[in-house]
Amino acid sequence: MDDTPLASGPTDLFARIDQDYLERTAASEGIILTTLDNAINWARKNSIWPMSFGLACCAIEMMSMSASRFDIARFGAEVFRGSPRQSDLMIIAGRVANKMAPVIRHLYQQMPEPKWVISMGACATSTGVFNNYALVPVNQVIPVDVYVPGCPPRAEQLIHALMLIQEKIQGQSGTLKAVLNLE
């Protein structure tokens, strides 16, 4: 048993009791202390709006990711948008042809900041088994944040990529300055 006294005197004891009471009431009333950067990043990572952009067979796995079996709604990414101006995540699912590359770049430039890109599948990442003059890896067209390997990759792998994007968003610093255009 610990023989150390709870306090050195009455004032120390009362201060300790008051501090303990404040900690318990703050926790019971749901008071959370954080920085504005963390709060903004938390809101951003839990409200990602991907753009529906399926180019080939990988798009089937991307669609199944939002279905009831995998349900990306629990990650805050259930709203697939058809417009790049309403999206902050582009998922390139499938092979990128030379004719499609300028379109991808144009859509990427129309997305508001901050924006992220997932390259899904072997074709988007490295042209896959279709290694010919007509295809180009997506990282030669736009910057890619996360690569998802496979042919086609499973929906679980895409969910993992989404979680990696969320970790990247939560780890950003200087978010408040960027939001207020103070940079």
mmCIF file of C-alpha atoms in Angstrom:
data_model
loop_
_atom_site.group_PDB
_atom_site.id
_atom_site.type_symbol
_atom_site.label_atom_id
_atom_site.label_comp_id
_atom_site.label_asym_id
_atom_site.label_seq_id
_atom_site.Cartn_x
_atom_site.Cartn_y
_atom_site.Cartn_z
ATOM 1 C CA MET A 1 0.000 0.000 0.000
ATOM 2 C CA ASP A 2 1.212 3.498 -0.848
ATOM 3 C CA ASP A 3 2.177 5.485 2.269
ATOM 4 C CA THR A 4 2.491 8.868 0.540
ATOM 5 C CA PRO A 5 0.001 11.438 1.779
ATOM 6 C CA LEU A 6 -2.682 12.787 -0.520
ATOM 7 C CA ALA A 7 -1.532 16.343 0.134
ATOM 8 C CA SER A 8 1.078 18.255 2.049
ATOM 9 C CA GLY A 9 -1.565 20.303 3.834
ATOM 10 C CA PRO A 10 -5.216 21.360 3.759
ATOM 11 C CA THR A 11 -4.762 23.951 0.969
ATOM 12 C CA ASP A 12 -2.989 21.424 -1.233
ATOM 13 C CA LEU A 13 -5.698 18.855 -0.543
ATOM 14 C CA PHE A 14 -8.517 21.300 -1.414
ATOM 15 C CA ALA A 15 -6.731 22.374 -4.604
ATOM 16 C CA ARG A 16 -6.364 18.748 -5.615
ATOM 17 C CA ILE A 17 -10.048 18.044 -4.916
ATOM 18 C CA ASP A 18 -11.087 21.111 -6.941
ATOM 19 C CA GLN A 19 -8.858 20.111 -9.856
ATOM 20 C CA ASP A 20 -10.222 16.560 -9.812
ATOM 21 C CA TYR A 21 -13.789 17.916 -9.771
ATOM 22 C CA LEU A 22 -13.114 20.201 -12.757
ATOM 23 C CA GLU A 23 -11.591 17.354 -14.764
ATOM 24 C CA ARG A 24 -14.561 15.099 -14.065
ATOM 25 C CA THR A 25 -17.209 17.718 -14.874
ATOM 26 C CA ALA A 26 -15.458 18.781 -18.085
ATOM 27 C CA ALA A 27 -15.317 15.169 -19.230
ATOM 28 C CA SER A 28 -18.929 14.470 -18.262
ATOM 29 C CA GLU A 29 -20.238 17.555 -20.066
ATOM 30 C CA GLY A 30 -18.433 16.649 -23.287
ATOM 31 C CA ILE A 31 -15.936 19.493 -23.350
ATOM 32 C CA ILE A 32 -13.208 18.789 -25.855
ATOM 33 C CA LEU A 33 -10.059 20.837 -26.114
ATOM 34 C CA THR A 34 -8.314 20.906 -29.478
ATOM 35 C CA THR A 35 -6.764 23.279 -31.982
ATOM 36 C CA LEU A 36 -8.628 24.827 -34.907
ATOM 37 C CA ASP A 37 -6.303 22.984 -37.297
ATOM 38 C CA ASN A 38 -7.342 19.650 -35.788
ATOM 39 C CA ALA A 39 -11.037 20.563 -35.881
ATOM 40 C CA ILE A 40 -10.907 21.654 -39.528
ATOM 41 C CA ASN A 41 -8.872 18.593 -40.523
ATOM 42 C CA TRP A 42 -11.300 16.331 -38.657
ATOM 43 C CA ALA A 43 -14.239 17.875 -40.551
ATOM 44 C CA ARG A 44 -12.420 17.547 -43.883
ATOM 45 C CA LYS A 45 -11.377 13.951 -43.404
ATOM 46 C CA ASN A 46 -14.901 12.908 -42.446
ATOM 47 C CA SER A 47 -16.607 14.598 -45.389
ATOM 48 C CA ILE A 48 -14.670 13.542 -48.474
ATOM 49 C CA TRP A 49 -16.648 13.780 -51.695
ATOM 50 C CA PRO A 50 -15.179 11.556 -54.403
ATOM 51 C CA MET A 51 -15.785 12.160 -58.084
ATOM 52 C CA SER A 52 -17.224 9.238 -59.981
ATOM 53 C CA PHE A 53 -14.586 8.639 -62.621
ATOM 54 C CA GLY A 54 -14.436 5.027 -63.740
ATOM 55 C CA LEU A 55 -12.531 4.305 -66.931
ATOM 56 C CA ALA A 56 -12.517 0.498 -67.069
ATOM 57 C CA CYS A 57 -13.145 -2.682 -65.073
ATOM 58 C CA CYS A 58 -11.802 -1.181 -61.819
ATOM 59 C CA ALA A 59 -14.868 1.055 -61.769
ATOM 60 C CA ILE A 60 -17.005 -1.967 -60.816
ATOM 61 C CA GLU A 61 -14.983 -2.389 -57.612
ATOM 62 C CA MET A 62 -15.201 1.362 -56.990
ATOM 63 C CA MET A 63 -18.996 1.156 -57.290
ATOM 64 C CA SER A 64 -19.186 -1.848 -54.993
ATOM 65 C CA MET A 65 -17.240 0.109 -52.388
ATOM 66 C CA SER A 66 -20.209 2.427 -51.960
ATOM 67 C CA ALA A 67 -22.769 -0.398 -51.828
ATOM 68 C CA SER A 68 -24.189 -1.847 -48.632
ATOM 69 C CA ARG A 69 -21.562 -4.575 -48.205
ATOM 70 C CA PHE A 70 -18.628 -2.194 -47.820
ATOM 71 C CA ASP A 71 -20.518 1.069 -47.150
ATOM 72 C CA ILE A 72 -18.066 3.961 -47.333
ATOM 73 C CA ALA A 73 -20.725 6.171 -45.741
ATOM 74 C CA ARG A 74 -19.157 5.332 -42.389
ATOM 75 C CA PHE A 75 -16.004 7.089 -43.622
ATOM 76 C CA GLY A 76 -17.916 10.185 -44.718
ATOM 77 C CA ALA A 77 -17.391 9.536 -48.433
ATOM 78 C CA GLU A 78 -20.806 8.352 -49.561
ATOM 79 C CA VAL A 79 -21.628 11.257 -51.854
ATOM 80 C CA PHE A 80 -20.162 10.521 -55.290
ATOM 81 C CA ARG A 81 -20.254 13.701 -57.302
ATOM 82 C CA GLY A 82 -20.552 14.060 -61.056
ATOM 83 C CA SER A 83 -19.038 17.518 -61.125
ATOM 84 C CA PRO A 84 -15.371 18.236 -60.380
ATOM 85 C CA ARG A 85 -16.341 21.541 -58.771
ATOM 86 C CA GLN A 86 -18.103 19.648 -55.993
ATOM 87 C CA SER A 87 -15.433 16.984 -55.456
ATOM 88 C CA ASP A 88 -12.259 16.882 -53.440
ATOM 89 C CA LEU A 89 -11.150 13.325 -54.237
ATOM 90 C CA MET A 90 -10.573 11.928 -57.706
ATOM 91 C CA ILE A 91 -10.392 8.154 -57.994
ATOM 92 C CA ILE A 92 -8.853 7.156 -61.318
ATOM 93 C CA ALA A 93 -10.198 3.624 -61.773
ATOM 94 C CA GLY A 94 -8.893 2.037 -64.941
ATOM 95 C CA ARG A 95 -6.556 2.614 -67.836
ATOM 96 C CA VAL A 96 -5.801 6.145 -69.009
ATOM 97 C CA ALA A 97 -5.587 6.560 -72.774
ATOM 98 C CA ASN A 98 -3.639 9.364 -74.441
ATOM 99 C CA LYS A 99 -6.935 10.874 -75.564
ATOM 100 C CA MET A 100 -8.297 10.789 -72.008
ATOM 101 C CA ALA A 101 -5.226 12.331 -70.330
ATOM 102 C CA PRO A 102 -6.063 15.975 -71.201
ATOM 103 C CA VAL A 103 -9.616 15.448 -69.967
ATOM 104 C CA ILE A 104 -8.344 14.080 -66.643
ATOM 105 C CA ARG A 105 -5.987 17.029 -66.267
ATOM 106 C CA HIS A 106 -8.777 19.500 -67.069
ATOM 107 C CA LEU A 107 -11.145 17.899 -64.533
ATOM 108 C CA TYR A 108 -8.386 17.865 -61.915
ATOM 109 C CA GLN A 109 -7.751 21.573 -62.457
ATOM 110 C CA GLN A 110 -11.455 22.304 -61.975
ATOM 111 C CA MET A 111 -11.500 20.661 -58.543
ATOM 112 C CA PRO A 112 -11.318 23.098 -55.608
ATOM 113 C CA GLU A 113 -8.372 23.023 -53.209
ATOM 114 C CA PRO A 114 -7.577 20.948 -51.217
ATOM 115 C CA LYS A 115 -7.833 17.975 -53.553
ATOM 116 C CA TRP A 116 -6.544 14.423 -53.499
ATOM 117 C CA VAL A 117 -6.100 11.654 -56.065
ATOM 118 C CA ILE A 118 -6.199 7.863 -55.762
ATOM 119 C CA SER A 119 -4.794 5.795 -58.617
ATOM 120 C CA MET A 120 -6.750 2.554 -58.575
ATOM 121 C CA GLY A 121 -5.477 -0.567 -60.291
ATOM 122 C CA ALA A 122 -2.449 -1.662 -62.245
ATOM 123 C CA CYS A 123 -3.639 0.026 -65.441
ATOM 124 C CA ALA A 124 -3.922 3.489 -63.916
ATOM 125 C CA THR A 125 -0.666 3.106 -62.019
ATOM 126 C CA SER A 126 1.620 1.580 -64.628
ATOM 127 C CA THR A 127 -0.574 0.788 -67.681
ATOM 128 C CA GLY A 128 -0.799 -2.810 -66.393
ATOM 129 C CA VAL A 129 -0.873 -5.627 -68.918
ATOM 130 C CA PHE A 130 -1.796 -3.168 -71.669
ATOM 131 C CA ASN A 131 1.707 -1.724 -71.932
ATOM 132 C CA ASN A 132 1.494 0.014 -75.312
ATOM 133 C CA TYR A 133 1.786 3.432 -76.950
ATOM 134 C CA ALA A 134 -1.884 4.359 -76.392
ATOM 135 C CA LEU A 135 -1.828 4.302 -72.576
ATOM 136 C CA VAL A 136 -0.153 6.541 -70.033
ATOM 137 C CA PRO A 137 0.264 6.178 -66.242
ATOM 138 C CA VAL A 138 -1.896 8.658 -64.372
ATOM 139 C CA ASN A 139 1.046 10.119 -62.411
ATOM 140 C CA GLN A 140 2.351 11.560 -65.694
ATOM 141 C CA VAL A 141 -0.877 13.548 -66.007
ATOM 142 C CA ILE A 142 -1.747 14.651 -62.445
ATOM 143 C CA PRO A 143 -0.134 14.216 -59.006
ATOM 144 C CA VAL A 144 -1.237 11.064 -57.180
ATOM 145 C CA ASP A 145 -1.536 10.780 -53.396
ATOM 146 C CA VAL A 146 -2.247 7.051 -52.952
ATOM 147 C CA TYR A 147 -1.734 4.070 -55.273
ATOM 148 C CA VAL A 148 -3.968 1.008 -54.999
ATOM 149 C CA PRO A 149 -2.351 -2.109 -56.530
ATOM 150 C CA GLY A 150 -4.193 -4.986 -58.138
ATOM 151 C CA CYS A 151 -6.030 -6.026 -61.263
ATOM 152 C CA PRO A 152 -8.722 -5.205 -60.337
ATOM 153 C CA PRO A 153 -8.116 -4.225 -56.721
ATOM 154 C CA ARG A 154 -10.686 -5.265 -54.173
ATOM 155 C CA ALA A 155 -13.063 -2.789 -52.593
ATOM 156 C CA GLU A 156 -11.302 -3.320 -49.247
ATOM 157 C CA GLN A 157 -8.063 -2.034 -50.792
ATOM 158 C CA LEU A 158 -9.816 1.105 -51.990
ATOM 159 C CA ILE A 159 -11.289 1.637 -48.532
ATOM 160 C CA HIS A 160 -7.769 1.305 -47.119
ATOM 161 C CA ALA A 161 -6.591 3.935 -49.617
ATOM 162 C CA LEU A 162 -9.420 6.198 -48.460
ATOM 163 C CA MET A 163 -8.265 5.711 -44.875
ATOM 164 C CA LEU A 164 -4.709 6.644 -45.913
ATOM 165 C CA ILE A 165 -6.062 9.842 -47.495
ATOM 166 C CA GLN A 166 -7.891 10.558 -44.228
ATOM 167 C CA GLU A 167 -4.652 10.109 -42.264
ATOM 168 C CA LYS A 168 -2.918 12.480 -44.656
ATOM 169 C CA ILE A 169 -5.670 15.071 -44.217
ATOM 170 C CA GLN A 170 -5.608 14.790 -40.415
ATOM 171 C CA GLY A 171 -1.829 15.223 -40.355
ATOM 172 C CA GLN A 172 -1.829 18.497 -42.301
ATOM 173 C CA SER A 173 -0.628 21.615 -40.520
ATOM 174 C CA GLY A 174 -1.390 25.233 -41.305
ATOM 175 C CA THR A 175 -4.970 24.406 -42.245
ATOM 176 C CA LEU A 176 -6.475 27.452 -40.537
ATOM 177 C CA LYS A 177 -4.152 29.799 -42.429
ATOM 178 C CA ALA A 178 -5.002 28.073 -45.699
ATOM 179 C CA VAL A 179 -8.740 28.323 -45.010
ATOM 180 C CA LEU A 180 -8.454 32.036 -44.211
ATOM 181 C CA ASN A 181 -6.069 32.666 -47.152
ATOM 182 C CA LEU A 182 -3.355 33.973 -44.831
ATOM 183 C CA GLU A 183 -0.504 32.055 -46.448
#
